[in-house]
CSV table of C-alpha atoms in Angstrom, one decimal:
chain,number,residue,atom,x,y,z
A,1,UNK,CA,-28.3,-39.3,-8.6
A,2,UNK,CA,-27.3,-36.4,-10.9
A,3,UNK,CA,-24.0,-35.4,-12.3
A,4,UNK,CA,-22.9,-32.6,-14.5
A,5,UNK,CA,-21.5,-33.8,-17.8
A,6,UNK,CA,-19.4,-31.4,-19.8
A,7,UNK,CA,-18.2,-32.6,-23.2
A,8,UNK,CA,-16.2,-30.6,-25.7
A,9,UNK,CA,-16.7,-32.2,-29.1
A,10,UNK,CA,-16.1,-31.0,-32.7
A,11,UNK,CA,-19.0,-32.1,-34.9
A,12,UNK,CA,-18.3,-33.7,-38.3
A,13,UNK,CA,-17.4,-31.2,-41.0
A,14,UNK,CA,-20.5,-32.1,-42.9
A,15,UNK,CA,-22.7,-30.7,-40.1
A,16,UNK,CA,-20.9,-27.3,-39.8
A,17,UNK,CA,-22.6,-24.3,-41.3
A,18,UNK,CA,-20.1,-21.6,-42.3
A,19,UNK,CA,-22.9,-19.0,-42.4
A,20,UNK,CA,-23.8,-19.6,-38.8
A,21,UNK,CA,-22.2,-17.4,-36.2
A,22,UNK,CA,-22.2,-20.3,-33.7
A,23,UNK,CA,-20.8,-22.9,-36.1
A,24,UNK,CA,-17.4,-22.7,-34.3
A,25,UNK,CA,-18.8,-23.4,-30.8
A,26,UNK,CA,-18.5,-27.1,-30.0
A,27,UNK,CA,-19.5,-27.2,-26.3
A,28,UNK,CA,-22.2,-29.5,-25.2
A,29,UNK,CA,-23.5,-29.3,-21.6
A,30,UNK,CA,-25.7,-32.1,-20.4
A,31,UNK,CA,-27.4,-32.5,-17.1
A,32,UNK,CA,-28.2,-36.3,-17.2
A,33,UNK,CA,-29.6,-38.7,-14.7
A,34,UNK,CA,-27.3,-41.7,-14.2
A,35,UNK,CA,-29.9,-44.1,-15.4
A,36,UNK,CA,-30.4,-42.0,-18.6
A,37,UNK,CA,-26.7,-42.0,-19.5
A,38,UNK,CA,-27.5,-44.4,-22.4
A,39,UNK,CA,-29.4,-41.6,-24.1
A,40,UNK,CA,-26.3,-39.4,-24.4
A,41,UNK,CA,-25.3,-40.5,-27.9
A,42,UNK,CA,-28.8,-39.9,-29.2
A,43,UNK,CA,-28.9,-36.5,-27.6
A,44,UNK,CA,-25.6,-35.4,-29.1
A,45,UNK,CA,-26.7,-36.6,-32.6
A,46,UNK,CA,-29.9,-34.6,-32.2
A,47,UNK,CA,-27.9,-31.5,-31.2
A,48,UNK,CA,-25.7,-31.9,-34.3
A,49,UNK,CA,-28.7,-32.3,-36.5
A,50,UNK,CA,-30.4,-29.2,-35.0
A,51,UNK,CA,-27.2,-27.1,-34.9
A,52,UNK,CA,-28.4,-24.4,-37.2
A,53,UNK,CA,-31.6,-23.6,-35.4
A,54,UNK,CA,-30.1,-24.1,-32.0
A,55,UNK,CA,-27.1,-21.8,-32.7
A,56,UNK,CA,-29.5,-19.0,-33.6
A,57,UNK,CA,-31.5,-19.5,-30.4
A,58,UNK,CA,-28.3,-19.8,-28.3
A,59,UNK,CA,-26.9,-16.5,-29.8
A,60,UNK,CA,-30.1,-14.6,-29.0
A,61,UNK,CA,-30.4,-15.9,-25.5
A,62,UNK,CA,-26.6,-15.3,-24.9
A,63,UNK,CA,-27.0,-11.7,-26.1
A,64,UNK,CA,-30.0,-11.1,-23.8
A,65,UNK,CA,-28.1,-12.4,-20.8
A,66,UNK,CA,-25.0,-10.5,-21.7
A,67,UNK,CA,-26.9,-7.3,-22.1
A,68,UNK,CA,-28.7,-7.7,-18.8
A,69,UNK,CA,-25.4,-8.4,-17.0
A,70,UNK,CA,-23.6,-5.5,-18.7
A,71,UNK,CA,-26.4,-2.9,-18.4
A,72,UNK,CA,-27.2,-3.7,-14.8
A,73,UNK,CA,-23.6,-3.8,-13.7
A,74,UNK,CA,-22.7,-0.6,-15.6
A,75,UNK,CA,-25.7,1.3,-14.1
A,76,UNK,CA,-24.8,0.2,-10.5
A,77,UNK,CA,-21.2,1.0,-11.2
A,78,UNK,CA,-22.1,4.5,-12.3
A,79,UNK,CA,-24.1,5.1,-9.2
A,80,UNK,CA,-21.4,3.9,-6.9
A,81,UNK,CA,-18.8,6.0,-8.7
A,82,UNK,CA,-20.8,9.1,-8.3
A,83,UNK,CA,-21.4,8.4,-4.6
A,84,UNK,CA,-17.8,7.4,-3.9
A,85,UNK,CA,-16.4,10.5,-5.7
A,86,UNK,CA,-18.7,12.8,-3.6
A,87,UNK,CA,-17.3,11.2,-0.5
A,88,UNK,CA,-13.7,11.4,-1.7
A,89,UNK,CA,-14.0,15.0,-2.7
A,90,UNK,CA,-15.9,16.4,0.3
A,91,UNK,CA,-14.3,14.0,2.8
A,92,UNK,CA,-17.0,13.6,5.5
A,93,UNK,CA,-20.7,13.4,6.2
A,94,UNK,CA,-20.8,17.2,6.8
A,95,UNK,CA,-18.1,19.6,5.6
A,96,UNK,CA,-17.8,23.3,6.6
A,97,UNK,CA,-15.4,25.1,4.3
A,98,UNK,CA,-14.2,28.7,3.7
A,99,UNK,CA,-13.9,29.5,0.0
A,100,UNK,CA,-12.1,32.8,-0.1
A,101,UNK,CA,-8.3,33.1,0.3
A,102,UNK,CA,-8.6,36.4,2.1
A,103,UNK,CA,-11.0,35.0,4.7
A,104,UNK,CA,-10.1,35.0,8.3
A,105,UNK,CA,-11.1,31.4,8.8
A,106,UNK,CA,-13.7,29.6,10.8
A,107,UNK,CA,-14.7,30.7,14.3
A,108,UNK,CA,-13.2,27.6,15.8
A,109,UNK,CA,-13.9,28.4,19.5
A,110,UNK,CA,-17.7,28.9,19.0
A,111,UNK,CA,-18.0,25.9,16.7
A,112,UNK,CA,-16.3,23.7,19.3
A,113,UNK,CA,-18.6,25.0,22.0
A,114,UNK,CA,-21.6,24.3,19.9
A,115,UNK,CA,-20.4,20.8,19.0
A,116,UNK,CA,-19.9,20.1,22.8
A,117,UNK,CA,-23.4,21.1,23.6
A,118,UNK,CA,-24.9,19.3,20.6
A,119,UNK,CA,-23.1,16.0,21.4
A,120,UNK,CA,-24.5,16.2,24.9
A,121,UNK,CA,-28.0,16.4,23.4
A,122,UNK,CA,-27.3,13.7,20.8
A,123,UNK,CA,-24.5,11.7,22.4
A,124,UNK,CA,-24.3,8.9,19.7
A,125,UNK,CA,-24.9,11.0,16.6
A,126,UNK,CA,-21.4,12.4,16.1
A,127,UNK,CA,-18.6,10.0,15.7
A,128,UNK,CA,-15.9,12.6,15.6
A,129,UNK,CA,-15.0,16.0,14.1
A,130,UNK,CA,-11.7,17.9,13.3
A,131,UNK,CA,-10.4,21.0,11.7
A,132,UNK,CA,-7.9,21.6,8.9
A,133,UNK,CA,-5.9,24.8,8.2
A,134,UNK,CA,-5.6,26.8,5.0
A,135,UNK,CA,-2.9,25.9,2.5
A,136,UNK,CA,0.3,27.7,3.6
A,137,UNK,CA,0.4,29.4,0.3
A,138,UNK,CA,-2.9,31.2,1.2
A,139,UNK,CA,-1.2,32.9,4.1
A,140,UNK,CA,0.0,36.5,3.6
A,141,UNK,CA,3.5,37.0,2.3
A,142,UNK,CA,3.7,33.2,1.5
A,143,UNK,CA,4.1,32.5,-2.2
A,144,UNK,CA,5.1,29.0,-2.8
A,145,UNK,CA,6.5,26.1,-0.8
A,146,UNK,CA,8.5,23.3,-2.4
A,147,UNK,CA,9.2,19.7,-1.5
A,148,UNK,CA,12.4,17.8,-2.5
A,149,UNK,CA,14.9,15.2,-1.4
A,150,UNK,CA,17.9,16.4,0.6
A,151,UNK,CA,19.9,17.0,-2.7
A,152,UNK,CA,17.2,19.6,-3.6
A,153,UNK,CA,16.5,17.9,-7.0
A,154,UNK,CA,14.0,17.1,-8.2
A,155,UNK,CA,11.7,19.4,-6.4
A,156,UNK,CA,8.0,20.3,-6.9
A,157,UNK,CA,5.5,22.7,-5.5
A,158,UNK,CA,3.5,21.4,-2.5
A,159,UNK,CA,0.7,22.8,-0.5
A,160,UNK,CA,1.2,22.4,3.2
A,161,UNK,CA,-1.9,22.0,5.4
A,162,UNK,CA,-2.2,21.3,9.1
A,163,UNK,CA,-4.4,18.6,10.5
A,164,UNK,CA,-5.4,17.4,14.0
A,165,UNK,CA,-4.6,14.0,15.4
A,166,UNK,CA,-8.1,12.7,15.0
A,167,UNK,CA,-8.3,13.7,11.3
A,168,UNK,CA,-8.8,10.1,9.9
A,169,UNK,CA,-11.6,9.4,12.4
A,170,UNK,CA,-13.5,12.4,11.2
A,171,UNK,CA,-13.6,11.4,7.5
A,172,UNK,CA,-14.7,8.4,5.4
A,173,UNK,CA,-11.9,6.2,6.5
A,174,UNK,CA,-13.1,3.3,4.4
A,175,UNK,CA,-11.7,5.2,1.4
A,176,UNK,CA,-8.4,5.8,3.2
A,177,UNK,CA,-5.8,3.8,1.3
A,178,UNK,CA,-2.5,3.8,3.2
A,179,UNK,CA,0.9,3.2,1.7
A,180,UNK,CA,4.1,2.7,3.6
A,181,UNK,CA,4.5,3.5,7.3
A,182,UNK,CA,7.5,4.8,9.2
A,183,UNK,CA,9.0,1.7,11.0
A,184,UNK,CA,10.5,4.0,13.6
A,185,UNK,CA,7.0,4.4,15.2
A,186,UNK,CA,6.3,1.5,17.5
A,187,UNK,CA,2.5,1.8,17.4
A,188,UNK,CA,0.1,3.8,15.2
A,189,UNK,CA,-3.2,2.8,16.7
A,190,UNK,CA,-6.3,1.7,14.8
A,191,UNK,CA,-9.1,3.7,13.3
A,192,UNK,CA,-12.5,3.2,15.0
A,193,UNK,CA,-14.5,2.4,11.9
A,194,UNK,CA,-12.2,0.5,9.4
A,195,UNK,CA,-9.6,-0.9,11.8
A,196,UNK,CA,-6.7,0.4,9.6
A,197,UNK,CA,-3.5,1.8,11.2
A,198,UNK,CA,-3.8,5.5,11.8
A,199,UNK,CA,-1.0,6.9,9.8
A,200,UNK,CA,-1.7,10.5,10.8
A,201,UNK,CA,-0.7,9.7,14.4
A,202,UNK,CA,2.9,9.7,13.2
A,203,UNK,CA,2.8,13.5,13.0
A,204,UNK,CA,2.3,13.7,16.7
A,205,UNK,CA,5.0,11.4,18.0
A,206,UNK,CA,8.7,12.0,18.0
A,207,UNK,CA,10.0,8.5,17.7
A,208,UNK,CA,13.0,8.2,15.4
A,209,UNK,CA,13.5,12.0,14.9
A,210,UNK,CA,17.0,13.3,14.5
A,211,UNK,CA,18.1,16.5,16.4
A,212,UNK,CA,21.2,18.4,15.5
A,213,UNK,CA,21.8,19.9,18.9
A,214,UNK,CA,21.5,23.5,17.8
A,215,UNK,CA,24.6,23.4,15.6
A,216,UNK,CA,24.4,24.1,11.9
A,217,UNK,CA,25.2,20.8,10.2
A,218,UNK,CA,27.4,19.7,13.1
A,219,UNK,CA,28.1,16.3,11.5
A,220,UNK,CA,29.0,17.8,8.1
A,221,UNK,CA,26.2,15.8,6.5
A,222,UNK,CA,25.4,18.3,3.8
A,223,UNK,CA,27.6,18.6,0.8
A,224,UNK,CA,30.0,21.6,0.7
A,225,UNK,CA,28.4,23.2,-2.3
A,226,UNK,CA,27.9,26.9,-1.4
A,227,UNK,CA,24.2,26.9,-2.3
A,228,UNK,CA,23.4,24.0,0.0
A,229,UNK,CA,25.5,25.4,2.8
A,230,UNK,CA,23.6,28.7,2.6
A,231,UNK,CA,20.3,26.9,2.4
A,232,UNK,CA,20.9,24.9,5.5
A,233,UNK,CA,22.4,27.7,7.5
A,234,UNK,CA,19.3,29.9,6.8
A,235,UNK,CA,17.0,27.3,8.5
A,236,UNK,CA,15.3,28.5,11.7
A,237,UNK,CA,14.8,25.0,13.0
A,238,UNK,CA,17.1,22.0,12.9
A,239,UNK,CA,14.6,19.5,14.2
A,240,UNK,CA,13.0,17.4,11.5
A,241,UNK,CA,9.5,18.4,10.5
A,242,UNK,CA,7.2,15.4,10.4
A,243,UNK,CA,5.2,15.2,7.1
A,244,UNK,CA,2.8,12.9,5.2
A,245,UNK,CA,3.0,12.9,1.4
A,246,UNK,CA,1.3,11.2,-1.5
A,247,UNK,CA,2.4,7.7,-2.6
A,248,UNK,CA,3.0,9.1,-6.1
A,249,UNK,CA,5.9,11.2,-5.0
A,250,UNK,CA,8.0,8.0,-4.7
A,251,UNK,CA,8.3,8.2,-8.5
A,252,UNK,CA,7.9,11.9,-9.1
A,253,UNK,CA,10.3,13.2,-6.5
A,254,UNK,CA,12.1,10.0,-5.3
A,255,UNK,CA,10.7,10.5,-1.8
A,256,UNK,CA,10.1,7.5,0.4
A,257,UNK,CA,10.1,6.4,4.0
A,258,UNK,CA,13.6,6.8,5.3
A,259,UNK,CA,14.6,9.3,2.5
A,260,UNK,CA,15.6,12.7,4.0
A,261,UNK,CA,13.4,15.5,2.6
A,262,UNK,CA,13.5,19.3,2.5
A,263,UNK,CA,10.8,21.9,2.7
A,264,UNK,CA,11.8,25.1,0.9
A,265,UNK,CA,10.0,28.4,0.8
A,266,UNK,CA,10.0,30.9,-2.0
A,267,UNK,CA,12.6,32.9,0.0
A,268,UNK,CA,14.8,29.8,-0.1
A,269,UNK,CA,14.3,29.0,3.6
A,270,UNK,CA,14.9,25.3,4.0
A,271,UNK,CA,13.7,22.9,6.7
A,272,UNK,CA,14.6,19.3,7.1
A,273,UNK,CA,11.6,16.9,7.0
A,274,UNK,CA,11.0,13.3,7.9
A,275,UNK,CA,8.3,11.3,6.0
A,276,UNK,CA,6.1,9.5,8.4
A,277,UNK,CA,3.7,8.0,6.1
A,278,UNK,CA,2.8,7.6,2.4
A,279,UNK,CA,-0.9,7.8,1.4
A,280,UNK,CA,-2.4,6.5,-1.8
A,281,UNK,CA,-5.9,8.0,-1.3
A,282,UNK,CA,-7.6,9.9,1.5
A,283,UNK,CA,-11.0,11.7,1.5
A,284,UNK,CA,-10.9,15.5,1.6
A,285,UNK,CA,-7.3,15.8,0.4
A,286,UNK,CA,-6.1,15.3,-3.2
A,287,UNK,CA,-3.7,12.5,-2.7
A,288,UNK,CA,-2.8,10.0,-5.4
A,289,UNK,CA,-0.4,7.1,-6.1
A,290,UNK,CA,0.3,8.3,-9.6
A,291,UNK,CA,3.4,10.5,-10.2
A,292,UNK,CA,1.3,13.3,-11.7
A,293,UNK,CA,0.3,14.1,-8.2
A,294,UNK,CA,3.6,16.1,-7.9
A,295,UNK,CA,1.9,18.9,-9.8
A,296,UNK,CA,-0.9,19.4,-7.3
A,297,UNK,CA,0.2,17.5,-4.2
A,298,UNK,CA,-0.6,18.3,-0.6
A,299,UNK,CA,1.7,17.7,2.4
A,300,UNK,CA,0.1,17.0,5.8
A,301,UNK,CA,1.8,18.3,9.0
A,302,UNK,CA,0.6,18.7,12.5
A,303,UNK,CA,-1.0,22.1,13.4
A,304,UNK,CA,1.8,22.9,15.8
A,305,UNK,CA,4.5,22.4,13.2
A,306,UNK,CA,2.4,24.3,10.7
A,307,UNK,CA,2.4,27.2,13.1
A,308,UNK,CA,6.2,26.9,13.6
A,309,UNK,CA,6.8,26.9,9.9
A,310,UNK,CA,4.5,29.9,9.3
A,311,UNK,CA,6.1,31.9,12.1
A,312,UNK,CA,9.7,31.2,10.8
A,313,UNK,CA,8.7,32.1,7.3
A,314,UNK,CA,7.1,35.3,8.4
A,315,UNK,CA,10.1,36.2,10.5
A,316,UNK,CA,12.2,36.3,7.3
A,317,UNK,CA,10.0,39.1,5.8
A,318,UNK,CA,11.9,42.2,6.6
A,319,UNK,CA,10.0,44.9,4.6
A,320,UNK,CA,7.8,47.0,6.9
A,321,UNK,CA,4.8,46.7,4.6
A,322,UNK,CA,5.0,43.0,4.7
A,323,UNK,CA,5.3,43.0,8.5
A,324,UNK,CA,2.2,45.2,8.6
A,325,UNK,CA,0.3,42.7,6.5
A,326,UNK,CA,1.3,39.9,8.7
A,327,UNK,CA,0.3,41.8,11.9
A,328,UNK,CA,-3.1,42.7,10.4
A,329,UNK,CA,-3.6,39.0,9.4
A,330,UNK,CA,-2.8,37.7,12.9
A,331,UNK,CA,-5.1,40.2,14.5
A,332,UNK,CA,-7.9,39.1,12.2
A,333,UNK,CA,-7.7,35.4,13.2
A,334,UNK,CA,-10.7,34.5,15.3
A,335,UNK,CA,-10.1,34.4,19.1
A,336,UNK,CA,-9.7,30.9,20.5
A,337,UNK,CA,-8.2,29.4,17.3
A,338,UNK,CA,-5.9,26.6,18.5
A,339,UNK,CA,-2.2,27.1,17.8
A,340,UNK,CA,-3.0,30.6,16.6
A,341,UNK,CA,-3.7,29.5,13.0
A,342,UNK,CA,-6.9,30.1,11.0
A,343,UNK,CA,-8.9,27.0,10.0
A,344,UNK,CA,-10.3,26.4,6.5
A,345,UNK,CA,-12.3,23.2,6.9
A,346,UNK,CA,-14.3,21.4,9.5
A,347,UNK,CA,-15.0,17.7,9.0
A,348,UNK,CA,-17.9,16.0,10.8
A,349,UNK,CA,-18.7,12.3,10.8
A,350,UNK,CA,-21.9,10.8,12.0
A,351,UNK,CA,-21.8,7.8,14.4
A,352,UNK,CA,-25.1,6.3,13.2
A,353,UNK,CA,-28.0,6.7,10.8
A,354,UNK,CA,-29.4,10.2,11.2
A,355,UNK,CA,-32.8,11.7,10.4
A,356,UNK,CA,-33.3,14.7,8.2
A,357,UNK,CA,-34.5,16.7,11.2
A,358,UNK,CA,-31.4,15.9,13.2
A,359,UNK,CA,-29.1,16.9,10.3
A,360,UNK,CA,-31.1,20.1,9.8
A,361,UNK,CA,-30.7,21.0,13.5
A,362,UNK,CA,-27.0,20.4,13.4
A,363,UNK,CA,-26.5,22.5,10.2
A,364,UNK,CA,-28.6,25.4,11.4
A,365,UNK,CA,-26.7,25.5,14.6
A,366,UNK,CA,-23.4,25.6,12.8
A,367,UNK,CA,-24.6,28.3,10.4
A,368,UNK,CA,-25.0,30.6,13.5
A,369,UNK,CA,-21.2,30.8,13.7
A,370,UNK,CA,-20.2,31.1,10.1
A,371,UNK,CA,-20.2,33.8,7.5
A,372,UNK,CA,-22.6,32.6,4.8
A,373,UNK,CA,-20.9,34.9,2.2
A,374,UNK,CA,-17.6,33.2,2.5
A,375,UNK,CA,-18.4,29.8,3.9
A,376,UNK,CA,-20.4,26.8,2.7
A,377,UNK,CA,-21.8,23.8,4.5
A,378,UNK,CA,-21.9,20.6,2.4
A,379,UNK,CA,-24.2,17.8,3.6
A,380,UNK,CA,-22.5,14.9,1.9
A,381,UNK,CA,-24.8,12.5,3.7
A,382,UNK,CA,-27.9,14.0,2.0
A,383,UNK,CA,-26.2,14.4,-1.3
A,384,UNK,CA,-25.5,10.7,-1.4
A,385,UNK,CA,-29.1,10.0,-0.5
A,386,UNK,CA,-30.3,12.3,-3.3
A,387,UNK,CA,-28.0,10.6,-5.8
A,388,UNK,CA,-29.3,7.2,-4.9
A,389,UNK,CA,-32.9,8.5,-5.4
A,390,UNK,CA,-32.1,9.8,-8.8
A,391,UNK,CA,-30.4,6.5,-9.8
A,392,UNK,CA,-33.5,4.7,-8.6
A,393,UNK,CA,-35.3,5.9,-11.7
A,394,UNK,CA,-32.6,4.4,-13.8
A,395,UNK,CA,-32.9,1.1,-11.8
A,396,UNK,CA,-36.6,1.1,-12.6
A,397,UNK,CA,-35.8,1.6,-16.3
A,398,UNK,CA,-33.4,-1.3,-16.1
A,399,UNK,CA,-36.1,-3.5,-14.5
A,400,UNK,CA,-38.5,-2.5,-17.3
A,401,UNK,CA,-35.9,-3.4,-19.9
A,402,UNK,CA,-35.2,-6.6,-18.1
A,403,UNK,CA,-38.9,-7.5,-18.0
A,404,UNK,CA,-39.1,-6.9,-21.8
A,405,UNK,CA,-36.0,-9.0,-22.3
A,406,UNK,CA,-37.5,-11.8,-20.1
A,407,UNK,CA,-40.8,-11.8,-22.1
A,408,UNK,CA,-38.9,-11.8,-25.5
A,409,UNK,CA,-36.6,-14.6,-24.2
A,410,UNK,CA,-39.6,-16.7,-23.2
A,411,UNK,CA,-41.3,-16.4,-26.6
A,412,UNK,CA,-38.0,-16.9,-28.4
A,413,UNK,CA,-37.3,-20.1,-26.5
A,414,UNK,CA,-40.8,-21.3,-26.7
A,415,UNK,CA,-41.1,-20.8,-30.5
A,416,UNK,CA,-37.7,-22.3,-31.1
A,417,UNK,CA,-38.4,-25.4,-29.1
A,418,UNK,CA,-41.8,-26.0,-30.6
A,419,UNK,CA,-40.4,-25.6,-34.1
A,420,UNK,CA,-37.8,-28.1,-33.3
A,421,UNK,CA,-40.5,-30.6,-32.4
A,422,UNK,CA,-42.8,-29.8,-35.3
A,423,UNK,CA,-40.0,-29.9,-38.0
A,424,UNK,CA,-38.5,-33.1,-36.7
A,425,UNK,CA,-41.6,-35.2,-36.0
A,426,UNK,CA,-40.3,-37.9,-38.4
A,427,UNK,CA,-37.1,-38.2,-36.3
A,428,UNK,CA,-39.1,-38.9,-33.2
A,429,UNK,CA,-41.3,-41.3,-35.2
A,430,UNK,CA,-38.2,-43.3,-36.1
A,431,UNK,CA,-36.9,-43.3,-32.6
A,432,UNK,CA,-40.3,-44.5,-31.3
A,433,UNK,CA,-40.2,-47.3,-33.9
A,434,UNK,CA,-36.8,-48.5,-32.7
A,435,UNK,CA,-38.1,-48.9,-29.2
A,436,UNK,CA,-37.8,-45.6,-27.3
A,437,UNK,CA,-40.7,-44.9,-24.9
A,438,UNK,CA,-42.7,-41.7,-24.7
A,439,UNK,CA,-40.9,-40.9,-21.4
A,440,UNK,CA,-37.5,-41.3,-23.2
A,441,UNK,CA,-38.7,-39.1,-26.0
A,442,UNK,CA,-39.6,-36.4,-23.5
A,443,UNK,CA,-36.2,-36.7,-21.8
A,444,UNK,CA,-34.4,-36.3,-25.2
A,445,UNK,CA,-36.2,-33.1,-25.8
A,446,UNK,CA,-35.8,-31.8,-22.2
A,447,UNK,CA,-32.1,-32.6,-22.1
A,448,UNK,CA,-31.4,-30.9,-25.5
A,449,UNK,CA,-33.4,-27.8,-24.4
A,450,UNK,CA,-31.7,-27.6,-21.0
A,451,UNK,CA,-28.3,-28.1,-22.6
A,452,UNK,CA,-29.0,-25.2,-25.0
A,453,UNK,CA,-30.4,-22.9,-22.3
A,454,UNK,CA,-27.6,-23.6,-19.7
A,455,UNK,CA,-24.8,-23.3,-22.2
A,456,UNK,CA,-26.0,-20.1,-23.8
A,457,UNK,CA,-27.0,-18.6,-20.5
A,458,UNK,CA,-23.7,-19.2,-18.8
A,459,UNK,CA,-21.8,-18.0,-21.9
A,460,UNK,CA,-23.9,-14.8,-22.0
A,461,UNK,CA,-23.3,-14.1,-18.3
A,462,UNK,CA,-19.6,-14.6,-18.7
A,463,UNK,CA,-19.4,-12.3,-21.7
A,464,UNK,CA,-21.5,-9.6,-19.9
A,465,UNK,CA,-19.5,-10.0,-16.7
A,466,UNK,CA,-16.2,-9.7,-18.6
A,467,UNK,CA,-17.3,-6.5,-20.3
A,468,UNK,CA,-18.6,-5.1,-17.1
A,469,UNK,CA,-15.4,-6.0,-15.2
A,470,UNK,CA,-13.4,-4.3,-18.0
A,471,UNK,CA,-15.4,-1.1,-17.6
A,472,UNK,CA,-15.2,-1.3,-13.8
A,473,UNK,CA,-11.4,-1.7,-14.0
A,474,UNK,CA,-11.2,1.5,-16.2
A,475,UNK,CA,-13.2,3.4,-13.6
A,476,UNK,CA,-11.0,2.0,-10.8
A,477,UNK,CA,-7.9,3.1,-12.8
A,478,UNK,CA,-9.0,6.7,-12.6
A,479,UNK,CA,-10.6,6.8,-9.2
A,480,UNK,CA,-7.9,4.6,-7.6
A,481,UNK,CA,-10.5,2.8,-5.6
A,482,UNK,CA,-10.6,-1.0,-5.2
A,483,UNK,CA,-12.3,-2.8,-8.1
A,484,UNK,CA,-15.9,-3.9,-7.4
A,485,UNK,CA,-18.5,-5.4,-9.7
A,486,UNK,CA,-22.1,-5.4,-8.5
A,487,UNK,CA,-24.2,-7.4,-10.9
A,488,UNK,CA,-28.1,-7.5,-11.0
A,489,UNK,CA,-28.2,-11.1,-9.8
A,490,UNK,CA,-32.0,-11.1,-9.1
A,491,UNK,CA,-32.8,-10.0,-12.6
A,492,UNK,CA,-30.3,-12.4,-14.1
A,493,UNK,CA,-31.6,-15.2,-11.9
A,494,UNK,CA,-35.2,-14.5,-13.0
A,495,UNK,CA,-34.3,-14.6,-16.7
A,496,UNK,CA,-32.2,-17.7,-16.3
A,497,UNK,CA,-34.9,-19.5,-14.3
A,498,UNK,CA,-37.5,-18.6,-16.8
A,499,UNK,CA,-35.4,-20.0,-19.6
A,500,UNK,CA,-35.0,-23.3,-17.7
A,501,UNK,CA,-38.7,-23.5,-17.0
A,502,UNK,CA,-39.5,-22.8,-20.6
A,503,UNK,CA,-37.0,-25.6,-21.6
A,504,UNK,CA,-38.8,-28.1,-19.4
A,505,UNK,CA,-42.4,-27.2,-19.8
A,506,UNK,CA,-42.6,-25.8,-23.3
């Protein structure tokens, strides 16, 4: 029967070497058979006598294990960060996006017809797809839109975009980090892939909304300051606009679930808003849980309410030249655009692993209905594959470095253990003279070598893991993604196993 014996012991002062970097480490790890427990005092005495040489060997082996742990983890972390940021920035497996502000938008009707025929040909390839509008500030005559609490302070610029109800199902929803939900909604429904509650659904239900019955502030809710009275009276709608904002606005603008909000245009048109959901992170839209998000935040609304807001804001433009610009813009919107608003992005998610030929066929079909001068197609799926291929070369470099480290570790341990035996032959002679058998002498050597290898190996792995976790936490701090540490366990296990074998058979 075996047991793991861990002993923390401070050696006598006479045995400590101040010049040794390991002279302050007093841990002794022994894996001893129960019948060999009587050998423990002799083994500890030997370890004290061989402390100087053993400490140098332990330091080298610990450094090797710490380096392998740190280098392998950092390399894999770098690869995952690149892939994750690609997915967060682009949002879906395939993204079609218009890049000019004066563009008329995507030809939504033709794209939907093509997707319908393509899904009939490949019924399980497409999980879902959806469209997103331009920022409201990109529309003609619209300068800026501001978001604030009901008291109108503090307030910050916010870009309003309209989304469809299936938006979260058409993006990498595993990177969707939800915040608080509106308790007035009885059921949000679950996302197909991740099983999380679908917060965007709150934009398309009217549970818990307040209606003011067509009367301007009939309950005298708003303070009587003239500026606020004018602002409310200029509103073209009294029903609350349902919105989704970033989690960081809780600190930056004091906005939260249940806090009345206002949407204010550059012309000082104000609309009451109800916050349905707070989002920490969502692919395809720059959301954040840090308060700095107030300087670049996005606000999600349904496409129908996006259209209502745009029409009300356009109605306030009285100059003939502005009305002419608005009319020309409406006429340029592609026929068949839902809700009569131009679309800026199209998100497409695959439902399974796809071949390069299938993806090329889909992209070529989409390109028949887009203007290649103003629109780009991003194949995030292929970009991630290409990134992983490039990182494969770094993985091979790590394996080569690991192989060199394994070879050096083997010879380091081998030379150290052999020197221990050659330099202390007289000790073993004395022990043989007092009655220890040859088998006991071998056990003394093996236990000492195993103790050294196990202690230094575990210590090196812990140090390397600690440094790697620290770096990973720094990456997670900026990317706002869950902390993950992926260590090269196979390489570490191989090095560790070789060290143990060397301890036993050297």
